[in-house]
Amino acid sequence: MTAGMRRSAGPARRARRMVLPAAGLFVLLLLAVALSVTLGARDVAWADIIAALRRPPESIAEAAVAARLRRAALAALAGAALGMAGAA
């Protein structure tokens, strides 16, 4: 083999190299969603977030969490759609 010719990496090897960056981006997405839900005009405690996930909202804090969760989920879906459109 000459210096300019290299063996191409197989699909399995390329897939293994993509796992770590993809996992890192997923962790960043979860962190961004958590910050989006907890921070705002009214700070929300983690107990209110867990309570809002388990039952219908009963307090203002839980209603704020429910609205913020819907907004964060929609933002993640819109970002995924834009990413897929850009990749195509």
Short mmCIF file of C-alpha atoms in Angstrom, two decimals:
data_model
loop_
_atom_site.label_atom_id
_atom_site.label_comp_id
_atom_site.label_asym_id
_atom_site.label_seq_id
_atom_site.Cartn_x
_atom_site.Cartn_y
_atom_site.Cartn_z
CA MET A 1 0.00 0.00 0.00
CA THR A 2 1.12 3.49 -0.69
CA ALA A 3 0.90 6.35 1.72
CA GLY A 4 -2.10 7.85 -0.09
CA MET A 5 -4.14 4.65 -0.05
CA ARG A 6 -5.80 3.62 3.18
CA ARG A 7 -8.18 0.88 4.00
CA SER A 8 -11.67 2.18 4.46
CA ALA A 9 -13.25 1.49 7.80
CA GLY A 10 -16.09 -0.98 7.69
CA PRO A 11 -19.65 0.01 8.57
CA ALA A 12 -19.44 -1.70 11.97
CA ARG A 13 -16.30 0.20 12.88
CA ARG A 14 -17.81 3.52 11.79
CA ALA A 15 -20.94 2.77 13.82
CA ARG A 16 -18.85 2.10 16.95
CA ARG A 17 -17.07 5.43 16.51
CA MET A 18 -20.44 7.23 16.36
CA VAL A 19 -21.77 5.79 19.63
CA LEU A 20 -19.79 8.01 21.99
CA PRO A 21 -20.59 11.33 20.27
CA ALA A 22 -24.24 10.35 19.95
CA ALA A 23 -24.41 9.44 23.65
CA GLY A 24 -22.76 12.74 24.54
CA LEU A 25 -25.27 14.69 22.46
CA PHE A 26 -28.14 12.79 24.06
CA VAL A 27 -26.85 13.70 27.53
CA LEU A 28 -26.61 17.35 26.46
CA LEU A 29 -30.21 17.18 25.20
CA LEU A 30 -31.39 15.80 28.54
CA LEU A 31 -29.49 18.52 30.39
CA ALA A 32 -31.01 21.22 28.18
CA VAL A 33 -34.51 19.84 28.75
CA ALA A 34 -33.93 19.68 32.51
CA LEU A 35 -32.73 23.28 32.57
CA SER A 36 -35.64 24.38 30.39
CA VAL A 37 -38.12 22.81 32.78
CA THR A 38 -36.55 23.96 36.05
CA LEU A 39 -35.53 27.52 35.14
CA GLY A 40 -37.89 30.28 34.15
CA ALA A 41 -39.82 33.21 35.56
CA ARG A 42 -40.71 30.93 38.45
CA ASP A 43 -38.11 28.37 39.53
CA VAL A 44 -39.52 24.89 39.99
CA ALA A 45 -38.21 22.28 42.43
CA TRP A 46 -37.43 18.72 41.37
CA ALA A 47 -40.21 17.46 43.66
CA ASP A 48 -42.74 19.50 41.66
CA ILE A 49 -41.38 18.05 38.40
CA ILE A 50 -41.71 14.49 39.64
CA ALA A 51 -45.20 15.20 41.00
CA ALA A 52 -46.29 16.70 37.68
CA LEU A 53 -45.07 13.60 35.84
CA ARG A 54 -46.99 11.22 38.11
CA ARG A 55 -50.41 12.88 38.31
CA PRO A 56 -52.43 15.75 36.81
CA PRO A 57 -51.27 19.19 37.97
CA GLU A 58 -52.78 20.31 41.27
CA SER A 59 -50.73 23.42 41.97
CA ILE A 60 -49.40 26.35 39.98
CA ALA A 61 -45.89 24.89 40.06
CA GLU A 62 -47.09 21.57 38.65
CA ALA A 63 -49.09 23.38 35.94
CA ALA A 64 -45.97 25.35 35.02
CA VAL A 65 -43.99 22.11 34.82
CA ALA A 66 -46.64 20.52 32.59
CA ALA A 67 -46.52 23.48 30.20
CA ARG A 68 -42.73 23.54 30.21
CA LEU A 69 -42.50 19.79 29.57
CA ARG A 70 -44.77 20.09 26.52
CA ARG A 71 -42.72 23.01 25.24
CA ALA A 72 -39.42 21.18 25.76
CA ALA A 73 -40.72 18.01 24.06
CA LEU A 74 -41.95 20.02 21.08
CA ALA A 75 -38.62 21.84 20.83
CA ALA A 76 -36.72 18.52 20.87
CA LEU A 77 -38.98 17.10 18.16
CA ALA A 78 -38.63 20.22 16.01
CA GLY A 79 -34.86 20.10 16.40
CA ALA A 80 -34.78 16.43 15.45
CA ALA A 81 -36.92 17.12 12.38
CA LEU A 82 -34.67 19.97 11.29
CA GLY A 83 -31.60 17.79 11.84
CA MET A 84 -33.07 14.98 9.75
CA ALA A 85 -34.01 17.45 7.00
CA GLY A 86 -30.47 18.81 6.99
CA ALA A 87 -28.96 15.33 6.88
CA ALA A 88 -31.02 14.29 3.86
#
